[in-house]
CSV table of C-alpha atoms in Angstrom, one decimal:
chain,number,residue,atom,x,y,z
A,482,MET,CA,110.6,105.1,77.4
A,483,ILE,CA,113.1,102.4,79.4
A,484,GLN,CA,115.0,99.8,78.6
A,485,LEU,CA,116.7,97.4,80.3
A,486,GLN,CA,118.9,96.0,77.9
A,487,ASN,CA,121.0,92.3,79.3
A,488,LEU,CA,121.7,94.4,83.0
A,489,ASN,CA,123.5,92.0,85.3
A,490,LYS,CA,123.8,92.5,88.3
A,491,VAL,CA,126.0,91.0,91.5
A,492,TYR,CA,126.6,91.8,94.6
A,493,ARG,CA,130.6,90.5,95.1
A,494,THR,CA,132.6,90.4,99.1
A,495,SER,CA,136.1,89.3,99.4
A,496,THR,CA,134.3,85.3,99.9
A,497,ILE,CA,131.0,85.4,97.7
A,498,GLU,CA,129.2,86.7,94.8
A,499,THR,CA,125.5,87.0,94.9
A,500,THR,CA,123.9,87.1,91.3
A,501,ALA,CA,121.0,89.7,92.3
A,502,LEU,CA,119.8,90.3,88.4
A,503,ASN,CA,120.8,87.8,85.4
A,504,ASP,CA,120.3,89.2,81.9
A,505,ILE,CA,117.6,91.3,81.8
A,506,ASN,CA,115.8,92.6,78.7
A,507,LEU,CA,112.6,95.0,79.2
A,508,SER,CA,111.5,97.1,77.3
A,509,ILE,CA,108.2,99.8,79.1
A,510,ASP,CA,106.0,101.5,77.1
A,511,LYS,CA,105.6,105.6,78.1
A,512,GLY,CA,102.1,105.6,80.3
A,513,GLU,CA,102.4,102.0,80.9
A,514,PHE,CA,101.7,100.5,84.0
A,515,LEU,CA,103.6,97.6,85.3
A,516,SER,CA,103.8,94.9,88.0
A,517,ILE,CA,106.4,93.0,88.9
A,518,MET,CA,105.9,89.8,90.9
A,519,GLY,CA,108.1,87.3,92.3
A,520,PRO,CA,109.6,85.4,95.9
A,521,SER,CA,111.5,87.6,98.7
A,522,GLY,CA,114.7,87.9,97.8
A,523,CYS,CA,114.5,87.7,93.0
A,524,GLY,CA,116.2,91.2,92.5
A,525,LYS,CA,112.8,93.0,92.4
A,526,SER,CA,113.6,96.0,94.0
A,527,THR,CA,117.0,95.4,92.9
A,528,LEU,CA,115.5,96.3,89.4
A,529,LEU,CA,113.4,99.0,90.5
A,530,ASN,CA,116.3,100.1,92.9
A,531,ILE,CA,118.4,100.5,89.2
A,532,MET,CA,115.5,102.0,87.2
A,533,GLY,CA,115.6,104.9,89.9
A,534,LEU,CA,119.2,105.4,89.3
A,535,LEU,CA,119.7,104.3,93.5
A,536,ASP,CA,122.2,101.6,92.4
A,537,GLU,CA,124.5,100.6,89.1
A,538,PRO,CA,123.9,97.4,87.2
A,539,SER,CA,127.5,95.3,86.9
A,540,SER,CA,127.0,95.5,83.5
A,541,GLY,CA,124.3,95.6,80.7
A,542,LYS,CA,122.6,99.3,79.4
A,543,LEU,CA,120.1,101.3,81.2
A,544,VAL,CA,118.3,103.3,78.4
A,545,ILE,CA,115.5,106.0,78.9
A,546,ASN,CA,114.0,108.4,76.9
A,547,GLY,CA,116.2,107.6,74.4
A,548,GLN,CA,119.2,108.0,76.6
A,549,GLN,CA,121.5,105.7,78.2
A,550,ILE,CA,121.6,106.7,81.6
A,551,SER,CA,124.0,104.0,83.0
A,552,ASP,CA,126.8,106.0,81.1
A,553,TYR,CA,125.7,108.5,83.9
A,554,ASN,CA,127.6,110.2,86.5
A,555,SER,CA,127.0,110.7,89.4
A,556,LYS,CA,126.1,113.6,89.3
A,557,ALA,CA,124.0,113.9,86.1
A,558,MET,CA,122.5,111.4,87.9
A,559,ALA,CA,120.9,113.0,91.2
A,560,LYS,CA,119.8,116.0,88.6
A,561,TYR,CA,118.3,113.3,85.8
A,562,ARG,CA,116.9,111.8,89.7
A,563,ASN,CA,114.7,114.3,90.4
A,564,GLN,CA,113.6,116.2,87.3
A,565,HIS,CA,112.2,112.6,85.6
A,566,LEU,CA,111.1,109.9,88.6
A,567,GLY,CA,108.9,109.9,91.0
A,568,PHE,CA,109.5,107.7,94.0
A,569,ILE,CA,106.8,104.9,96.0
A,570,PHE,CA,108.1,103.3,99.1
A,571,GLN,CA,106.5,100.7,101.1
A,572,SER,CA,107.7,102.4,104.5
A,573,PHE,CA,106.7,106.2,103.4
A,574,HIS,CA,109.7,107.1,103.8
A,575,LEU,CA,108.2,110.8,105.7
A,576,ILE,CA,110.0,112.8,108.3
A,577,PRO,CA,108.2,112.9,111.1
A,578,ASP,CA,109.6,116.5,112.5
A,579,LEU,CA,108.0,118.0,108.9
A,580,SER,CA,104.7,118.6,108.3
A,581,VAL,CA,102.7,116.8,106.2
A,582,VAL,CA,103.7,120.2,102.7
A,583,ASP,CA,106.7,120.6,103.5
A,584,ASN,CA,107.4,117.0,103.3
A,585,VAL,CA,105.7,117.2,99.5
A,586,GLU,CA,107.9,120.1,98.8
A,587,LEU,CA,111.4,118.0,99.6
A,588,PRO,CA,111.9,116.9,95.8
A,589,LEU,CA,111.4,120.8,95.0
A,590,ILE,CA,114.0,122.2,96.9
A,591,TYR,CA,116.8,121.2,94.5
A,592,ARG,CA,114.6,123.0,92.0
A,593,LYS,CA,114.9,126.8,91.3
A,594,MET,CA,112.2,128.2,92.8
A,595,SER,CA,110.7,130.1,95.3
A,596,ALA,CA,109.6,129.1,98.4
A,597,ALA,CA,106.4,130.4,97.7
A,598,GLN,CA,106.6,127.9,94.2
A,599,ARG,CA,107.1,125.5,95.8
A,600,LYS,CA,104.0,125.4,98.3
A,601,THR,CA,101.6,126.1,96.3
A,602,LEU,CA,102.7,123.3,94.4
A,603,ALA,CA,102.8,121.3,97.6
A,604,LYS,CA,99.0,121.8,98.4
A,605,SER,CA,98.2,121.4,94.6
A,606,ALA,CA,99.5,117.1,95.1
A,607,LEU,CA,98.0,117.2,98.2
A,608,GLU,CA,95.2,118.4,96.9
A,609,SER,CA,95.1,115.7,94.4
A,610,VAL,CA,95.6,112.8,97.2
A,611,GLY,CA,92.8,114.4,98.9
A,612,LEU,CA,94.8,115.9,101.8
A,613,SER,CA,94.1,119.1,101.2
A,614,ASN,CA,93.7,119.4,104.7
A,615,ARG,CA,95.2,117.7,106.2
A,616,VAL,CA,99.0,120.3,105.0
A,617,ASP,CA,99.9,121.3,108.8
A,618,HIS,CA,99.5,117.8,110.1
A,619,TYR,CA,102.5,116.0,111.4
A,620,PRO,CA,102.8,112.1,110.4
A,621,ASN,CA,102.1,110.0,113.2
A,622,GLN,CA,98.9,112.3,112.9
A,623,LEU,CA,97.6,110.1,109.9
A,624,SER,CA,97.0,106.7,109.6
A,625,GLY,CA,98.9,104.6,107.0
A,626,GLY,CA,96.8,104.7,104.1
A,627,GLN,CA,96.3,109.2,105.2
A,628,LYS,CA,100.7,108.6,105.0
A,629,GLN,CA,101.2,107.0,101.4
A,630,ARG,CA,98.8,109.3,100.0
A,631,VAL,CA,101.3,111.6,101.2
A,632,ALA,CA,104.6,109.5,99.6
A,633,ILE,CA,102.4,109.4,96.3
A,634,ALA,CA,102.4,113.5,96.4
A,635,ARG,CA,106.0,113.9,96.9
A,636,ALA,CA,106.2,111.5,94.1
A,637,ILE,CA,104.3,113.3,92.0
A,638,VAL,CA,105.1,117.1,93.6
A,639,GLY,CA,107.4,117.4,89.9
A,640,GLU,CA,105.8,116.0,87.7
A,641,PRO,CA,107.9,113.5,87.0
A,642,SER,CA,107.2,110.9,83.9
A,643,ILE,CA,108.1,107.9,85.7
A,644,ILE,CA,106.8,106.3,88.7
A,645,LEU,CA,108.6,103.7,90.6
A,646,ALA,CA,106.8,102.5,93.9
A,647,ASP,CA,108.1,99.1,96.1
A,648,GLU,CA,105.0,97.7,97.5
A,649,PRO,CA,103.2,100.9,98.2
A,650,THR,CA,100.0,99.1,99.8
A,651,GLY,CA,102.3,96.5,101.5
A,652,ASN,CA,102.3,98.0,104.9
A,653,LEU,CA,98.2,98.9,104.5
A,654,ASP,CA,95.2,96.4,104.8
A,655,SER,CA,92.7,96.0,102.1
A,656,VAL,CA,90.7,99.1,102.2
A,657,MET,CA,93.5,101.7,102.5
A,658,GLY,CA,95.2,99.5,99.6
A,659,ASN,CA,92.7,99.8,97.2
A,660,GLU,CA,92.6,103.5,98.0
A,661,VAL,CA,96.4,104.1,96.8
A,662,MET,CA,95.7,101.5,94.0
A,663,GLU,CA,93.0,104.1,92.7
A,664,ILE,CA,95.1,107.1,93.1
A,665,LEU,CA,98.1,105.3,91.1
A,666,LEU,CA,95.4,104.0,88.6
A,667,ARG,CA,94.3,108.0,87.5
A,668,LEU,CA,97.5,109.5,87.8
A,669,ASN,CA,98.8,106.7,84.7
A,670,LYS,CA,95.5,107.4,82.9
A,671,GLU,CA,95.2,111.4,83.2
A,672,LYS,CA,98.9,111.6,83.4
A,673,GLN,CA,99.9,109.4,81.4
A,674,THR,CA,102.5,108.5,83.4
A,675,THR,CA,104.5,105.3,83.2
A,676,ILE,CA,104.2,103.2,86.3
A,677,VAL,CA,106.7,100.6,87.9
A,678,MET,CA,105.5,98.9,90.5
A,679,VAL,CA,106.8,95.9,93.0
A,680,THR,CA,104.1,93.7,94.9
A,681,HIS,CA,103.2,90.9,95.6
A,682,ASP,CA,99.9,91.6,95.7
A,683,GLU,CA,98.3,89.5,93.0
A,684,ASN,CA,94.8,91.6,93.0
A,685,MET,CA,97.2,94.6,92.6
A,686,ALA,CA,99.0,93.4,89.8
A,687,ASN,CA,96.6,92.0,87.8
A,688,MET,CA,94.3,95.9,88.0
A,689,THR,CA,97.8,96.8,85.6
A,690,HIS,CA,98.4,96.1,82.1
A,691,ARG,CA,101.3,94.1,82.3
A,692,LEU,CA,103.3,91.7,84.7
A,693,VAL,CA,106.5,90.2,84.9
A,694,ARG,CA,107.5,87.9,87.6
A,695,LEU,CA,111.3,86.9,88.4
A,696,TYR,CA,112.6,83.9,89.8
A,697,ASP,CA,116.8,83.7,91.4
A,698,GLY,CA,116.7,87.4,89.3
A,699,SER,CA,116.4,86.0,86.1
A,700,GLN,CA,113.1,86.7,84.1
A,701,VAL,CA,110.3,84.2,84.1
A,702,GLN,CA,107.0,86.2,82.2
């Protein structure tokens, strides 16, 4: 499903060179739920961003579903990202001036479908995360856990084969965090959605199929 081959990421300025990722080799199977852990600054989010086509490696290959995505141009990457990938962020990234249902619709705007189709799919996604009674609310009317469930609905509305989650429970208390994890585990089990999750929470990581640890940009487990 996802293969990283001899992948490196180096950030350079005129005076300094920083290695964010060092020779990462990783294979993630279809339907796998993988956790990535490590101390702050070890390259976890950089690795997730490269898998999500939000950043490019300095060298090495990224292969998804047998396609060498690292060779795509920016337009092709944007199209692939929209059609195949879903994103969940720690800070929710909801647009405050849009209603819940309009936030969830956003990934569908770039697809050829009517406004009515988008609305139907968005409401269905919200129902799947238990928020069918909140479609007309705004983000400032929701709790942190509800905001993250909206973010999950937005991530799954286009039926992506891969979800990339960066600290999805990081801003939530333990009760809300467990609710979010239950939704992700259900998606993985029922839809066979491949999920890659960055987390600092060992308990959350232990709920997933496999754990990869990074340290100073290198894979140590």
